[in-house]
Amino acid sequence: MARYVVNRLAQAIMLLVIVSAIGFAILHLAPGGPLSQFAASAQMTQEDLDRVTKQLGLDRPLPIQYLDWFGRMLKGDWGKSYRDGEAVLSVISSHLGATLELMATATIIAVLLGCWIGILGALRRYSLFDTLATVGAMIALSIPTFWFGLVTIYVFSVKLGWLPAGNRHTVGDGSLLDLLHHLIAPALVLALVETAMWGRFMRSSMLEVINQDYIRTARAKGMPEWRILTVHALRNALLPMITVAGLQLPTLLGGALVAETVFTWPGMGRLFLDSIGYRDYPVVMGILMFSATMVLIGSLLADIFYAVVDPRIRVG
Amino acid sequence: MATAALSTVQLAPGQAAWRRFRRHRLALAGAVIILVLVLGSAFGPYLLPFDDTYIDVMKRFAPPLSGAHILGTDELGRDVLARLMMGARVSLSIGIVAMVIAMAVGIVVGAFAGFYGGVVGAVLMRLVDAVLCFPTIFLLIALAALTEPGLVTTTVLIAATAWMWVARVVEAQVRSLREREFAVAALAFGSSNLRIMFRELVPNAIAPIVVAATLNVAKAILLESYLSYLGYGIQPPAASLGNMLNNAQIYLASAPWLAIAPGVAITLAVTSFNFLGDGLRDALDPRMNIP
């Protein structure tokens, strides 16, 4: 087990290095460059530009800049925002809470609803419920998240007036009820795709399990059906879902960015878009790295946790 | 399932696949809708009396079914149906061309990684893993914001964020096919590595490749809509299904039809390609069980 974990960890660290190099290369080789924002200003002379370039260390060769940046990153110094000089990590962390709140709520909804739909669909395969769920999941996966958000705003905010059209809370009102009221729409919009994914994976996992020999054996022993389902089938079918949780993270993060944009939710996704608009390279790079690291850690944890509960993985 | 297998025993593989595909009614419906969308966006604009970029400020925000404007007009008085058709033309083209590029890159990377294995394979596949760590939308927006927006850039960038899945599929296929008799025989005949890879191995992996290609179109159309909605994709005055929604949020309360038509069109196109891909998967390779 320890060997598996060490192996997996080494792989993850290697990936992180490749990931950072890709991200760094993309942002620094792009035309325009970090200083295009300053260069556009009429008040900047060429002299000023040269000085700023030197101050920011942008005149050094790219590999040096990368090594310097990577070394600092490991120490927790992710640079300063070009916009207001705040440290990148603190800019990100001040927006992270809102994003995590949204992602966690959506995930809870998606796991409960998706697993329920998936299990029921598998047990009543090809029933009306199963057919509707399968078709519904496919449509849910095909709807652009932002458009679904717009429709939600139109129906529940514009027409019915039940839900606020955006923001995390009403100005001057920080009560829990107000926060929850604002959370409902973006969380549901984000949960749509996730629910469809969880439902599809749960269904196929359950189908795989209930055709196994040990289920037939349990049935032959005369075990009551509910016991077969809960003790034998469900426990085994839920295991691969751990991996799904890890695999879902990139989709979840991307979905959060879109939901945050539509609902003006002050999270990391919106920060990313704003920073792109300002060509605030350190923050953009920071968020790219941060999200990729989250994905990496997510899949690492999912793999290790799966190996803990399913010994077959460790050997293979 | 057993009876289905028995009844198709006598058929050629192609016929058997066609029979399985025909049974998949949703995939058939998807194919029909795709055909309608393609024909509609190709020939529709010639049948309409309006140009998609013609601005008529006297007729701003005309609701659907007002006079000749079947789907109404937008904030500049442009005909929504004309823009929808031209937008669908752009979005579908991007979807298909981006798929072709992503397939080409993915197949080459996957074939080399799967065939050579070892260091080459490890390096290529770690690269694939690394790019997959970035949430697609983050990567796409970062790339798009740094380049000059336009039709070509958007298409290439979408392909750049989509080839990795194809590479994974092809790598797995090639790696397992490499050991099969026909590949070994080709080697014994003195075929070059390149020939074995692209004339023997890749054609034998055509089933999962076709499925991946179809699902890839769906993904590319969806990504184009995200990118253009956020303002980094197709730029006005040209229309795309995504950028038609760009301004729709502002006028949501007063002119909801501006948001409905493009959104339904995107959903319809993406769903159709997804169902088609699902049907092809069942038809071409019943054993494949990727959810």
XYZ file of C-alpha atoms in Angstrom, chain B residues 186 198 257 266:
4
model
C 2.790 -6.790 -41.511
C -1.559 4.220 -40.032
C -36.777 35.679 -27.494
C -27.253 24.960 -29.484
